[in-house]
Structures are given as structure tokens and as C-alpha cells.
Amino acid sequence: MKRINLIFNALMLSCIIFLSSCNDDDQLPRGDYENGILIAGEGSGAGTGSISFVADDLRSGEDRIFNTVNGEDLGTFLQSVAFDDNQAYIIVDNQNTITVVNRFTFEKLGEITIGLQVPRFMVVVDNKGYVTNWGSGSFGNNVDDDFIAVVDLTTLQVTSTINVEVGPEQIVYQNGRLFVSHKGGYGSNNKITVIDTSDDSIERVIEVKDKPDEMAFTSSGDLVVLVGGNESWTGNETLGSIMVINTNTLNVESELDFASGVHPGLMYLDDNMIYYTIGNDVFSMSANSNSIPTTSLLTATDGFLYGMAVRNSQLYALNVSFTDISEMIVFDLNTNTQIQTIDAPLGAAKIYFN
Amino acid sequence: MKNLIFVLLYIWITSVSYSQQNDSIYYRLDQIVIQANKRLSKTSKAYKLLKLNDSVIVNNLESFTSLLRFNSPIYFREFGQGGTSSPSFRGTSASNTAVIWNGININSINNGQTSFNSLTVGLYDELDVRSGGGSIEFGSGAIGGTIHLNDVLDFLEKNKLKHLINTTFSSFSTINTLYKVKYSSSNYALNFGVSYNRSENNYPFVNSEFRNTNGAYENYLIDFSNGYKLTDNFLLQFYTTYYHGDRLFSGELPNPTAANDKYIDINQRNLLSLRYSLKNLKIETRLAYLYDEYCFFDDKESDVFSFGRSDRFFSDATIDYTFKKINATLTSNTRWERVKGETDRIEYQFRTEVSQSFIFDHKIAYNFSYDIKIREDYNSDFNVPLSYAVGLKWKPFRSFFIRANNSKNYRVPTFNDLFWPGQGNPNLIPETSHQGELGIGFSTKNLFIDLAYFIIDAKNRIVWTPNGDPNRPGVWTPINLSKSLNQGIELSANIKYNAFKNFKTNLLLNYVYVNAKNTDREELLPFVPKHIANVNFSVSRSRWSLFYQQLFNDKIFTTESNSPNFIVDSFFVSNIGINYKLLQNKKQNLGIGIKVNNLLNTDYEIVQNRPMPGVNYNLNINYKF
């Protein structure tokens, strides 16, 4: 037995020597959580929000990595995670907290707890973080005090705020401009705010259809916005749409409406293909397409599809549970078949490639 | 059940010869058994009914939750000390626990529960805890058990005026104070009480830099009841109570400073009762009006709030007819109720409920009685299934007793379940539960033991779940989803013993074991501790008394798969206190007490990420005159 171990160790050692000698230019691994997928779970009344790690080859994984490394919980509800080169910013809205960690080791580096009120999403531009905040209000009751918090990422202080329209949700950056989708917070809104990052002023407020949410840039630089539309229970049902904004003119260039009563939920853009969901069904179309597809690519789950990402012809779908461990289902997009199911955190909502 | 009855009959037949010798003991026992208000006692023979008397209450005046947590078999999910607190019996839920005020179920029509923050210890004359279903007598939600708050009006031949002042100062700037006056005469009785409680409640977390931020509360309660004997046969009673509570909701780890919620609630309850009694016949008619209102502020600095309110008009007539020859009583209750409820999200909704129940209570022999109860409901929102209960109590020999009951109970969907915009489900039907219980026990003046096996088979339990309705993808809706089976044992005991000459000792304990499962799963139901136990031990000698309280709460799983990553740990927590009577005579009684809570400074949580306080102190002054 000992001998086998010895041989095995020798083999391992030679592999490492071999690998390192052939990859002199490569840097050493920057942490346990590099080259993998981070799955963020919101948490719920059943437990704290948390982040799981799954290696890129999908063969190994680890749950609650923040807790494992730092011995504390993130709290509920973990809304989203923003990244820069070395750091991850974990946004927990009910805690009014952004926890800063090394994105590869998940070691806690600091936190932002002052100046946030129901923070939702963040984007990093140079050394500043821009965080959308709903401010006060309660479900169905919006208060017009919503803002973008501007965070100095060196001091982790909120240095200024930008007042914006009600319900700022996702935020993306391109060439000196921030684009903020106003889904509407506790109610419904229909705006995209464009902010000039040279002086953090509002350059334009673009009107779109109701409940704009997910945003992504096409290969030609246009902004695709997935607009959900008001659901029937609001008493004022409106159409969902995929809207494209020309980022030079800041005008709505095209809009592809869904049928009445159809409200798309999630969107992901990969390789200039738009993937979006209606209920548990996933559809795909070219970002340049002039019409929306009539048949779905696949049905991701019979549970509740709550998060989605696409990479290298693989689609990752989150079948969420708020009362239990969730699951991530991986599909091969060449065959549109399910290839693997992996445990995901409680309230699994977002997927990030690390 | 059939087998059970056979076994019981067999035991009864074989031991009849023993039991006949013990008449005198039996009668003495019955005196003790009559604990709660008469009607409750009468219909609870097959149940365990715990009465919390003054001597117990005075040791836990700081909150209703801690009083019951340390002295009853109820499990409380308390969101940090002084936070939202919901009771459950035998592995059921808060909406399966009915709170009964002077005989009327006061669970909210909007969410089906009673918040235990809104109840004040000490103003009620009687607190009774009954384990087991009681929909026949108390309607919706009386599944796991019922908690009874009663004002007692005493009529005495000799006029009597009694005052009580009770004030407790506690850590974290807490004061609980009440004043109560009782007047009794041969034909008029009056109770009046006011209470005021406030606390900063900003206790530091053990092993953390944080405090219980935003946990302050302030509330007052006014309680008035009076009764007048119009003639020997007619009794007129009127009860009214008003509560106003203003509280903040504290935050949770890792950043409790984020909390800024505020909650105001008001309730007002009025009850008018007219009783007529003549020989074999008793008739009581009641009229009640109950009003509830809450306002929830997501941001305490803001004027924006969500709210809910409800008005309930209630009337009923109860007729008891006693068949003296056969020692039996037939009781009929006819009830009509109209409920009007609204929230900021739900426009006014009305519900009309009518019910008719019959209870037949029969004492076959001096040591054997049984009852049969049946109730039919009409509800304007849905069909409520027929409820029934059968129970028996038998004392085969000496102080030993056997009791058994079997019942079917229900809980109706709340207005939130039915009408929440976009999410409510108008097709819900009531939850129902079948349950059985077999208890054995022993009861003498100094020893009371009750050990019961129980089983609760619940179906159509209402669960809020995303994608509950296939036509509303992604939307959380309530559906009649789960079935559960709870089985376990419940033990209560009270042992009094006089050691040496002057030392009186008193031991009270409660223990519940419950195995609660969703019938289609192997795992335990989340949020249900398998074991809970509490012990109270006191020693008193003349004016001194020393007491010790210990609670054990088993760990709970918070996920359906019982993931080891999501657990709230088990804990032991203990309190110790000492009381001294400065004055003790017929006219006056002045006591002072000091209590140390969480003696060992244990770091524990009942709800995850919401630590409870470490060691803290109460100083109590109690003056009766």
C-alpha cells in the first residue's frame, strides 16, 4: 500500500513538474475558487444566502464557500455579485450590505454597510462601484427616493449618490456610460437611465415598455433589454418585449413584442445569441434577428427556473427551491439535452463564471 | 381506534372491583380537576388542561412568550427576544394554534394567527393551555392546541375590593407594569386593569460586536369587565379590552443595523353575555365585536406603510340541558359570525360563518365519563367539513386515570391566502386534521402526572410555493399541498413535596417528543424540534422562595431535506430567581423578587441569525392590598 502511495505521489510530482515546466508564462492558481462557476443563492426564511463553487469540469464543488473561508454567514437576501479583476462584491439587499471578498480565495476583505438602502446590483468602473438602490417603500408601495450609490472601492465608502427614477434594477457599463434598467422596485416602471460616468450626471432617460430588467451588449455594441411587461394580476397587463437600444444615438432601435399574456423572465447573451426564458422554457435567437422564435429550445426544469447562464455551448439553469437546496441543471446546446445536475444553494438565483 | 376502545373496555371491566373502593378520593380529586373556567373544564375531560396560576405567572412576568416557553408544552418561534413570536403545539404551526379570549377565537382573519407580542401577562385572571384539537368548541385553527385567556368575575356574599400592583424592571431599559382592581359582591362583580410595557430591548449579542438593533417596543392594554346578577337566574356580563402596541422589528446577523421596520397594532374586543339558568336548563347568548388593525412601516422614518384591518361581529346562543337521572348534559351552540377584512393590497372582503354544534356529555359511572361532540359549519367562502370529537375519561382505581380522544378539526384559509392580489388562490379548501390521543396519569393533591401519546394526521395543508398554479408561472401562490403525520408523546408533571418541616418544594415539568413528517418524505418537517423540555423547581420557606427554570430545545432543521448546513442548534437555557414577601397578612401582601435570566450566559438562537440575550436581570415588586 505504501509503495503504491509512493508511486502515486511520484507520478503526481512529475505531473506538477511537467505542467509547471511547460506553462512558465502561466501564473499560479490565485485561489481555490478560480476556474469554476459561482452560484449565488438568495437564501430565504429557511436560511442564509450563500455561494457555491463548481469546478469548470463540473466534477467537484463546494457549498457555502464564504462561510467555509470566513466562518460567518452572508444573510438574506443575496441579490447579486459584482466583480472586478481581483475582487467580488456580494450584495445582500435585506442587510443593506455589500461584502467584499477576494474573488479567487473568498477571503473577506471588508464590507460596505453605510449609505445603502435595499441595494440590488452593482457594476465596477475603474475604482468606483455603482450600486442601484430601491430606497424605502414596501411591496406595491413605491417611494420616489431611489438612487445609485457611488462607492470608492479603495475606502469602501459611499462617496455620493445619484438620484434616479423609481425602481433601478440592473446596471451595465459601456464606454463612459452606465445603463440602468428601472424595473420598478416594489411596483412597475418603464425607463432606462443613461449616466455619464465622467461627472456621474444623468445623460438621458429612455422610455421603454413596462418592467425592463436584464440587459446585455451585442457584438456590435447595441444594448439588448429584456422587458417583462406588467402581469395580468396588476390589473394593467402590458406586453413583454425584447428591445434594442442603439448606444450611439440612445434611441430604441427595435422592439420585438411578445404575444399578450406572455412575460419573459431571464435573459443571457453569449456569442451574439440571445437566450431568454418564458416560465421554464428556454428560447434562443440571434441578436440580429427580426423576429422572435416560436418554438422553445428546451424546457429547463419542471420546477422553477430562476437563473440561467450560457458558455461554451453549455446552458446552466437553476431550478430554485426556497425551502431547500436548489439544483443547477447543465444542458449541452449542441444536442439540447441535459448532461448533469449539481446541487445549488438555497434560493439559487445567479450564475457567474470565475 | 376500535382496538383502543376494546382495550380500554377490557381494562375497565377487569378493574371495576378495585375502583369502587375509592369514592372519597375520587371526589376530592374532582375539586382539583376543576381548574379553568367551568365550560372549558367540562368539555376538556379527555384532554390535558394546564392552568398557569399566579405563583407560576409571577416568575415570568417579562413576556407572555417566556411564560409559556418555560411553563407549557408549547414551542415558540421568537424572532429575537421581544420580536415576533408564534406558538405551536405538537409539531404543528402557528396557524394551527388557536388563541381564545373569554371563549372567542381571536386568530386574525388576515393571517390566521395571533401574535404573541400583542398579549400582556398578568392582566388576565386565568391562563389555560389545552393540548389537542378543539375545532368543535373553538373553530378554525384549533388543531395542535388552544391557549385560553380568561377574565374571571367572582360573586361573593361579602363585598370585597382587591388591588394589585405589579412592576418589573429589567435589563435593556425594560419596564413591565400593571395595575388591577377586582370588586366582588353578591350581585355585582368588576375587574379593571391597565398595563404598560416598554423596552429599548437593545441587548448585546453574546460573542458578537452587535446588539439587537431596532428592537424597541412599547405597548399598553386596558381591560375592563363586569357582571351583574339581575336576578338569581339572570346574569349579565360585559367584557371590553383595548390594546395599542408600537414596536420596531429587529435585524438579523450579519448586519442587524440594517433593520428599520416599524409595526403598530391595535385591537379592541367587546363581549356582551346574558346567562339564564333554571334547574336543568342553562341558556347563554353572546354578542361580540372585535376589531384588529396593524400598520407596517418598511422604514420607520417614512410615512409609507402597509396595513390590514378586520371587523368581526359575532353572536351565539348556547343551551345546556342536564338529564339529571342519567347524569348527562346536552349542549347546543348556534353561532353566527360576519367578518369584514381588508389590507392595503386586498379590498374589503366579507365572510359569513354559521355553525351548529352539539356536545353530549355523559357520566356513566362515578369514575367513567365520555363525550361526543359534533359540529357543522357553513362558510360563505368554501365548504367546511363536518367536525367531530369523541372523548372519554376513566379512573379505574385510586388516583389513576386514563383518557382518550379522537377528533377531526380544521383551519380555514385566511384572507391573505385567498385574496392576495396576483397570488391568492380562491380555490383553496380548508386544512383538515384527524387526531387521536391516549393519555394515562395520576392525580392527587401533591402529585399530577399526565403522559399522552398523540397522533395528528393533517391533509390539504396550505403551503405558499412558487409555481403553485401552473397558469401563473413564477408566482408564489398558496395551494393545498402537503400531508403530514405528527406522532409523539407529551408529558406534564407537577410534584409537590414538603421536605423537613417548613420547606415546600414544587416541581413542574413539561416534555414533548414529536416525530413530524411530510407523509411523502422521509425527512422531518422543518422548524419542528424533536424534543422540548422545561423544568421549574421551587423551594419555599415562610417568606422566602427560590426557583430555578431550565429549558431544553432540540435543534431544528430549516430545510425540507434536513440539510446539515441549515440547522438552528439545540440549546439549554436556565433562569434562577428569589422572591421575598416583605408583608404577608390578610390585608396586604408585598413581595419583591430578583431573577437572573440565562444564568450561564448561553449564546443561543431560536430563529437563525437572531441571537437571544445573554445573562440579564429582572427586579419585580408585587403588591396586593
Tab-separated table of N, CA and C in Angstrom, chain B residues 356-485:
chain	number	residue	atom	x	y	z
B	356	GLN	N	-73.322	25.117	13.878
B	356	GLN	CA	-74.182	24.490	14.878
B	356	GLN	C	-73.406	23.308	15.446
B	357	SER	N	-73.304	23.275	16.771
B	357	SER	CA	-72.631	22.123	17.354
B	357	SER	C	-73.465	21.533	18.482
B	358	PHE	N	-73.259	20.264	18.694
B	358	PHE	CA	-73.889	19.583	19.819
B	358	PHE	C	-72.813	18.845	20.601
B	359	ILE	N	-72.918	18.940	21.890
B	359	ILE	CA	-71.995	18.192	22.742
B	359	ILE	C	-72.830	17.386	23.724
B	360	PHE	N	-72.599	16.106	23.729
B	360	PHE	CA	-73.300	15.256	24.687
B	360	PHE	C	-72.274	14.703	25.662
B	361	ASP	N	-72.491	15.024	26.907
B	361	ASP	CA	-71.514	14.674	27.929
B	361	ASP	C	-72.211	13.752	28.926
B	362	HIS	N	-71.663	12.605	29.141
B	362	HIS	CA	-72.382	11.596	29.922
B	362	HIS	C	-71.440	10.933	30.924
B	363	LYS	N	-71.885	10.948	32.149
B	363	LYS	CA	-71.119	10.267	33.189
B	363	LYS	C	-71.822	8.960	33.464
B	364	ILE	N	-71.253	7.889	32.967
B	364	ILE	CA	-71.927	6.586	33.109
B	364	ILE	C	-71.810	6.086	34.531
B	365	ALA	N	-70.620	6.186	35.039
B	365	ALA	CA	-70.401	5.754	36.414
B	365	ALA	C	-69.637	6.861	37.109
B	366	TYR	N	-69.501	6.735	38.408
B	366	TYR	CA	-68.840	7.816	39.137
B	366	TYR	C	-67.403	7.986	38.639
B	367	ASN	N	-66.857	6.982	38.005
B	367	ASN	CA	-65.460	7.091	37.579
B	367	ASN	C	-65.291	6.989	36.064
B	368	PHE	N	-66.385	7.077	35.346
B	368	PHE	CA	-66.271	6.953	33.894
B	368	PHE	C	-67.193	7.950	33.209
B	369	SER	N	-66.631	8.755	32.375
B	369	SER	CA	-67.484	9.657	31.595
B	369	SER	C	-66.969	9.727	30.165
B	370	TYR	N	-67.833	10.072	29.291
B	370	TYR	CA	-67.445	10.223	27.891
B	370	TYR	C	-68.191	11.403	27.307
B	371	ASP	N	-67.726	11.903	26.206
B	371	ASP	CA	-68.497	12.916	25.496
B	371	ASP	C	-68.401	12.705	23.993
B	372	ILE	N	-69.432	13.170	23.340
B	372	ILE	CA	-69.486	13.099	21.882
B	372	ILE	C	-69.796	14.505	21.404
B	373	LYS	N	-68.990	14.994	20.469
B	373	LYS	CA	-69.176	16.359	20.005
B	373	LYS	C	-69.264	16.339	18.482
B	374	ILE	N	-70.103	17.183	17.970
B	374	ILE	CA	-70.227	17.239	16.517
B	374	ILE	C	-70.533	18.679	16.104
B	375	ARG	N	-70.000	19.087	14.981
B	375	ARG	CA	-70.217	20.475	14.551
B	375	ARG	C	-70.292	20.547	13.038
B	376	GLU	N	-71.270	21.282	12.581
B	376	GLU	CA	-71.401	21.533	11.148
B	376	GLU	C	-71.232	23.035	10.937
B	377	ASP	N	-70.452	23.379	9.927
B	377	ASP	CA	-70.188	24.781	9.630
B	377	ASP	C	-70.734	25.147	8.270
B	378	TYR	N	-71.209	26.362	8.203
B	378	TYR	CA	-71.467	26.938	6.883
B	378	TYR	C	-70.517	28.119	6.759
B	379	ASN	N	-69.798	28.200	5.644
B	379	ASN	CA	-68.879	29.308	5.449
B	379	ASN	C	-69.086	29.843	4.051
B	380	SER	N	-69.211	31.159	3.920
B	380	SER	CA	-69.548	31.741	2.609
B	380	SER	C	-68.428	31.571	1.598
B	381	ASP	N	-67.213	31.256	2.047
B	381	ASP	CA	-66.094	31.144	1.116
B	381	ASP	C	-65.824	29.714	0.637
B	382	PHE	N	-66.202	28.736	1.383
B	382	PHE	CA	-65.922	27.345	0.977
B	382	PHE	C	-66.691	26.399	1.878
B	383	ASN	N	-66.602	25.123	1.520
B	383	ASN	CA	-67.233	24.100	2.347
B	383	ASN	C	-66.298	23.710	3.471
B	384	VAL	N	-66.809	23.725	4.660
B	384	VAL	CA	-66.018	23.277	5.800
B	384	VAL	C	-66.521	21.885	6.155
B	385	PRO	N	-65.600	20.937	6.258
B	385	PRO	CA	-66.066	19.580	6.563
B	385	PRO	C	-66.642	19.480	7.973
B	386	LEU	N	-67.480	18.496	8.156
B	386	LEU	CA	-68.055	18.218	9.466
B	386	LEU	C	-66.928	17.921	10.466
B	387	SER	N	-67.013	18.505	11.641
B	387	SER	CA	-66.016	18.191	12.662
B	387	SER	C	-66.678	17.351	13.748
B	388	TYR	N	-65.886	16.536	14.352
B	388	TYR	CA	-66.431	15.747	15.444
B	388	TYR	C	-65.327	15.460	16.455
B	389	ALA	N	-65.740	15.055	17.605
B	389	ALA	CA	-64.771	14.620	18.602
B	389	ALA	C	-65.465	13.646	19.539
B	390	VAL	N	-64.738	12.642	19.932
B	390	VAL	CA	-65.230	11.781	21.000
B	390	VAL	C	-64.126	11.681	22.040
B	391	GLY	N	-64.536	11.640	23.272
B	391	GLY	CA	-63.526	11.579	24.315
B	391	GLY	C	-64.036	10.787	25.496
B	392	LEU	N	-63.121	10.254	26.254
B	392	LEU	CA	-63.541	9.577	27.475
B	392	LEU	C	-62.486	9.738	28.550
B	393	LYS	N	-62.961	9.657	29.759
B	393	LYS	CA	-62.043	9.669	30.886
B	393	LYS	C	-62.511	8.640	31.893
B	394	TRP	N	-61.570	7.902	32.350
B	394	TRP	CA	-61.912	6.773	33.216
B	394	TRP	C	-60.878	6.711	34.325
B	395	LYS	N	-61.391	6.519	35.543
B	395	LYS	CA	-60.484	6.402	36.679
B	395	LYS	C	-60.610	5.006	37.240
B	396	PRO	N	-59.860	4.073	36.743
B	396	PRO	CA	-60.062	2.673	37.134
B	396	PRO	C	-59.776	2.413	38.600
B	397	PHE	N	-58.784	3.038	39.151
B	397	PHE	CA	-58.549	2.825	40.589
B	397	PHE	C	-57.763	3.996	41.160
B	398	ARG	N	-58.001	4.189	42.402
B	398	ARG	CA	-57.354	5.252	43.159
B	398	ARG	C	-57.251	6.556	42.367
B	399	SER	N	-56.058	7.074	42.266
B	399	SER	CA	-55.899	8.373	41.628
B	399	SER	C	-55.471	8.250	40.178
B	400	PHE	N	-55.499	7.071	39.700
B	400	PHE	CA	-55.035	6.790	38.359
B	400	PHE	C	-56.133	7.113	37.340
B	401	PHE	N	-55.769	7.697	36.229
B	401	PHE	CA	-56.797	7.937	35.208
B	401	PHE	C	-56.285	7.578	33.818
B	402	ILE	N	-57.233	7.284	32.976
B	402	ILE	CA	-56.955	7.044	31.561
B	402	ILE	C	-57.877	7.971	30.788
B	403	ARG	N	-57.341	8.608	29.808
B	403	ARG	CA	-58.197	9.464	28.982
B	403	ARG	C	-57.861	9.214	27.522
B	404	ALA	N	-58.847	9.380	26.674
B	404	ALA	CA	-58.611	9.164	25.248
B	404	ALA	C	-59.525	10.080	24.464
B	405	ASN	N	-59.037	10.565	23.352
B	405	ASN	CA	-59.913	11.355	22.496
B	405	ASN	C	-59.519	11.170	21.048
B	406	ASN	N	-60.486	11.440	20.208
B	406	ASN	CA	-60.289	11.326	18.778
B	406	ASN	C	-61.108	12.444	18.170
B	407	SER	N	-60.500	13.208	17.291
B	407	SER	CA	-61.269	14.337	16.762
B	407	SER	C	-60.849	14.680	15.349
B	408	LYS	N	-61.736	15.377	14.682
B	408	LYS	CA	-61.421	15.917	13.368
B	408	LYS	C	-61.575	17.425	13.460
B	409	ASN	N	-60.547	18.130	13.037
B	409	ASN	CA	-60.510	19.579	13.199
B	409	ASN	C	-60.111	20.234	11.891
B	410	TYR	N	-60.198	21.548	11.824
B	410	TYR	CA	-59.931	22.225	10.556
B	410	TYR	C	-59.330	23.598	10.757
B	411	ARG	N	-58.768	24.096	9.687
B	411	ARG	CA	-58.372	25.505	9.643
B	411	ARG	C	-58.787	26.038	8.295
B	412	VAL	N	-59.486	27.154	8.288
B	412	VAL	CA	-59.932	27.717	7.008
B	412	VAL	C	-58.829	28.616	6.439
B	413	PRO	N	-58.741	28.733	5.120
B	413	PRO	CA	-57.774	29.651	4.516
B	413	PRO	C	-58.035	31.084	4.975
B	414	THR	N	-56.961	31.858	5.082
B	414	THR	CA	-57.105	33.243	5.512
B	414	THR	C	-57.426	34.133	4.310
B	415	PHE	N	-57.747	35.376	4.606
B	415	PHE	CA	-57.976	36.323	3.514
B	415	PHE	C	-56.711	36.501	2.673
B	416	ASN	N	-55.543	36.496	3.326
B	416	ASN	CA	-54.295	36.595	2.548
B	416	ASN	C	-54.164	35.418	1.581
B	417	ASP	N	-54.473	34.214	2.074
B	417	ASP	CA	-54.368	33.029	1.223
B	417	ASP	C	-55.305	33.138	0.017
B	418	LEU	N	-56.473	33.669	0.255
B	418	LEU	CA	-57.485	33.664	-0.807
B	418	LEU	C	-57.361	34.841	-1.760
B	419	PHE	N	-57.057	36.010	-1.208
B	419	PHE	CA	-57.277	37.229	-1.996
B	419	PHE	C	-56.040	38.048	-2.290
B	420	TRP	N	-54.848	37.623	-1.850
B	420	TRP	CA	-53.663	38.459	-2.075
B	420	TRP	C	-53.525	38.709	-3.577
B	421	PRO	N	-53.443	39.977	-3.994
B	421	PRO	CA	-53.521	40.251	-5.431
B	421	PRO	C	-52.411	39.554	-6.203
B	422	GLY	N	-52.811	38.890	-7.254
B	422	GLY	CA	-51.849	38.205	-8.106
B	422	GLY	C	-51.400	36.885	-7.547
B	423	GLN	N	-51.588	36.670	-6.256
B	423	GLN	CA	-51.023	35.484	-5.636
B	423	GLN	C	-52.045	34.612	-4.921
B	424	GLY	N	-53.116	35.228	-4.425
B	424	GLY	CA	-54.106	34.458	-3.675
B	424	GLY	C	-54.731	33.375	-4.539
B	425	ASN	N	-55.278	32.394	-3.865
B	425	ASN	CA	-55.866	31.269	-4.577
B	425	ASN	C	-57.295	31.062	-4.081
B	426	PRO	N	-58.284	31.501	-4.851
B	426	PRO	CA	-59.676	31.393	-4.387
B	426	PRO	C	-60.191	29.955	-4.351
B	427	ASN	N	-59.424	29.029	-4.904
B	427	ASN	CA	-59.889	27.637	-4.928
B	427	ASN	C	-59.398	26.807	-3.739
B	428	LEU	N	-58.786	27.458	-2.767
B	428	LEU	CA	-58.305	26.712	-1.607
B	428	LEU	C	-59.467	26.102	-0.838
B	429	ILE	N	-59.184	24.998	-0.220
B	429	ILE	CA	-60.165	24.402	0.683
B	429	ILE	C	-59.541	24.332	2.082
B	430	PRO	N	-60.354	24.157	3.125
B	430	PRO	CA	-59.793	24.140	4.479
B	430	PRO	C	-58.830	22.966	4.700
B	431	GLU	N	-57.830	23.213	5.540
B	431	GLU	CA	-56.970	22.134	6.005
B	431	GLU	C	-57.781	21.296	6.993
B	432	THR	N	-57.557	20.001	6.976
B	432	THR	CA	-58.238	19.195	7.985
B	432	THR	C	-57.228	18.299	8.684
B	433	SER	N	-57.549	17.960	9.892
B	433	SER	CA	-56.669	17.039	10.615
B	433	SER	C	-57.497	16.071	11.430
B	434	HIS	N	-57.051	14.836	11.386
B	434	HIS	CA	-57.624	13.814	12.252
B	434	HIS	C	-56.635	13.601	13.362
B	435	GLN	N	-57.099	13.475	14.550
B	435	GLN	CA	-56.122	13.201	15.580
B	435	GLN	C	-56.654	12.300	16.664
B	436	GLY	N	-55.730	11.625	17.280
B	436	GLY	CA	-56.085	10.737	18.369
B	436	GLY	C	-55.095	10.928	19.495
B	437	GLU	N	-55.553	10.654	20.696
B	437	GLU	CA	-54.683	10.831	21.839
B	437	GLU	C	-55.073	9.811	22.895
B	438	LEU	N	-54.088	9.226	23.523
B	438	LEU	CA	-54.343	8.321	24.625
B	438	LEU	C	-53.440	8.748	25.767
B	439	GLY	N	-54.058	9.081	26.875
B	439	GLY	CA	-53.260	9.570	27.995
B	439	GLY	C	-53.490	8.733	29.232
B	440	ILE	N	-52.431	8.589	30.012
B	440	ILE	CA	-52.594	7.975	31.319
B	440	ILE	C	-52.005	8.933	32.339
B	441	GLY	N	-52.489	8.858	33.530
B	441	GLY	CA	-51.952	9.785	34.511
B	441	GLY	C	-52.355	9.444	35.909
B	442	PHE	N	-51.939	10.306	36.760
B	442	PHE	CA	-52.097	10.096	38.178
B	442	PHE	C	-52.319	11.471	38.776
B	443	SER	N	-53.316	11.566	39.612
B	443	SER	CA	-53.596	12.884	40.144
B	443	SER	C	-53.999	12.813	41.605
B	444	THR	N	-53.169	13.388	42.433
B	444	THR	CA	-53.551	13.548	43.833
B	444	THR	C	-53.267	14.999	44.197
B	445	LYS	N	-53.427	15.309	45.435
B	445	LYS	CA	-53.223	16.686	45.861
B	445	LYS	C	-51.790	17.141	45.586
B	446	ASN	N	-50.854	16.226	45.759
B	446	ASN	CA	-49.452	16.618	45.650
B	446	ASN	C	-48.726	16.073	44.429
B	447	LEU	N	-49.444	15.325	43.646
B	447	LEU	CA	-48.774	14.721	42.502
B	447	LEU	C	-49.706	14.709	41.302
B	448	PHE	N	-49.241	15.247	40.227
B	448	PHE	CA	-50.014	15.190	38.986
B	448	PHE	C	-49.067	14.775	37.872
B	449	ILE	N	-49.440	13.703	37.201
B	449	ILE	CA	-48.638	13.270	36.046
B	449	ILE	C	-49.600	12.968	34.916
B	450	ASP	N	-49.276	13.428	33.740
B	450	ASP	CA	-50.087	13.107	32.571
B	450	ASP	C	-49.135	12.776	31.430
B	451	LEU	N	-49.237	11.568	30.952
B	451	LEU	CA	-48.387	11.124	29.860
B	451	LEU	C	-49.296	10.723	28.710
B	452	ALA	N	-49.107	11.348	27.562
B	452	ALA	CA	-50.024	11.090	26.452
B	452	ALA	C	-49.266	10.734	25.187
B	453	TYR	N	-49.837	9.823	24.449
B	453	TYR	CA	-49.377	9.561	23.088
B	453	TYR	C	-50.354	10.270	22.172
B	454	PHE	N	-49.837	10.964	21.170
B	454	PHE	CA	-50.751	11.656	20.254
B	454	PHE	C	-50.365	11.372	18.814
B	455	ILE	N	-51.340	11.495	17.957
B	455	ILE	CA	-51.097	11.365	16.521
B	455	ILE	C	-51.983	12.383	15.809
B	456	ILE	N	-51.378	13.124	14.902
B	456	ILE	CA	-52.119	14.144	14.145
B	456	ILE	C	-51.869	13.894	12.669
B	457	ASP	N	-52.917	13.607	11.972
B	457	ASP	CA	-52.813	13.302	10.553
B	457	ASP	C	-53.474	14.455	9.807
B	458	ALA	N	-52.635	15.326	9.230
B	458	ALA	CA	-53.182	16.534	8.610
B	458	ALA	C	-53.120	16.415	7.096
B	459	LYS	N	-54.146	16.893	6.448
B	459	LYS	CA	-54.076	16.907	4.984
B	459	LYS	C	-54.579	18.235	4.439
B	460	ASN	N	-54.285	18.455	3.154
B	460	ASN	CA	-54.631	19.710	2.486
B	460	ASN	C	-54.009	20.915	3.170
B	461	ARG	N	-52.833	20.701	3.732
B	461	ARG	CA	-52.176	21.826	4.394
B	461	ARG	C	-51.827	22.894	3.372
B	462	ILE	N	-52.048	24.129	3.764
B	462	ILE	CA	-51.862	25.247	2.834
B	462	ILE	C	-50.402	25.674	2.853
B	463	VAL	N	-49.776	25.619	1.688
B	463	VAL	CA	-48.363	25.946	1.559
B	463	VAL	C	-48.211	26.971	0.442
B	464	TRP	N	-47.450	28.031	0.717
B	464	TRP	CA	-47.150	29.016	-0.330
B	464	TRP	C	-45.927	28.530	-1.094
B	465	THR	N	-46.052	28.446	-2.391
B	465	THR	CA	-44.947	27.918	-3.165
B	465	THR	C	-44.893	28.597	-4.535
B	466	PRO	N	-43.678	28.825	-5.065
B	466	PRO	CA	-43.610	29.392	-6.402
B	466	PRO	C	-44.111	28.359	-7.412
B	467	ASN	N	-44.755	28.793	-8.440
B	467	ASN	CA	-45.328	27.877	-9.437
B	467	ASN	C	-46.425	26.997	-8.840
B	468	GLY	N	-47.065	27.470	-7.762
B	468	GLY	CA	-48.154	26.698	-7.173
B	468	GLY	C	-49.297	26.526	-8.163
B	469	ASP	N	-49.467	27.519	-9.010
B	469	ASP	CA	-50.522	27.476	-10.013
B	469	ASP	C	-49.850	27.442	-11.382
B	470	PRO	N	-50.034	26.364	-12.150
B	470	PRO	CA	-49.339	26.256	-13.444
B	470	PRO	C	-49.681	27.402	-14.404
B	471	ASN	N	-50.814	28.047	-14.172
B	471	ASN	CA	-51.172	29.165	-15.048
B	471	ASN	C	-50.490	30.471	-14.660
B	472	ARG	N	-49.809	30.468	-13.527
B	472	ARG	CA	-49.114	31.692	-13.097
B	472	ARG	C	-47.664	31.339	-12.815
B	473	PRO	N	-46.883	31.089	-13.878
B	473	PRO	CA	-45.504	30.643	-13.658
B	473	PRO	C	-44.689	31.651	-12.868
B	474	GLY	N	-43.899	31.149	-11.939
B	474	GLY	CA	-43.009	32.014	-11.182
B	474	GLY	C	-43.672	32.774	-10.063
B	475	VAL	N	-44.989	32.669	-9.955
B	475	VAL	CA	-45.696	33.426	-8.920
B	475	VAL	C	-45.893	32.539	-7.691
B	476	TRP	N	-45.625	33.123	-6.529
B	476	TRP	CA	-45.861	32.394	-5.274
B	476	TRP	C	-47.354	32.363	-5.019
B	477	THR	N	-47.891	31.172	-4.907
B	477	THR	CA	-49.310	31.061	-4.594
B	477	THR	C	-49.502	29.995	-3.520
B	478	PRO	N	-50.561	30.137	-2.725
B	478	PRO	CA	-50.844	29.102	-1.734
B	478	PRO	C	-51.627	27.959	-2.383
B	479	ILE	N	-51.261	26.748	-2.065
B	479	ILE	CA	-52.030	25.595	-2.557
B	479	ILE	C	-52.219	24.598	-1.417
B	480	ASN	N	-53.249	23.768	-1.585
B	480	ASN	CA	-53.469	22.691	-0.602
B	480	ASN	C	-52.523	21.564	-0.965
B	481	LEU	N	-51.329	21.614	-0.415
B	481	LEU	CA	-50.294	20.727	-0.906
B	481	LEU	C	-50.019	19.557	0.005
B	482	SER	N	-49.621	19.881	1.215
B	482	SER	CA	-48.916	18.819	1.921
B	482	SER	C	-49.784	18.061	2.902
B	483	LYS	N	-49.352	16.850	3.121
B	483	LYS	CA	-49.945	15.989	4.138
B	483	LYS	C	-48.854	15.770	5.160
B	484	SER	N	-49.225	15.745	6.405
B	484	SER	CA	-48.190	15.471	7.392
B	484	SER	C	-48.739	14.557	8.459
B	485	LEU	N	-47.820	13.874	9.089
B	485	LEU	CA	-48.197	12.973	10.169
B	485	LEU	C	-47.286	13.283	11.348
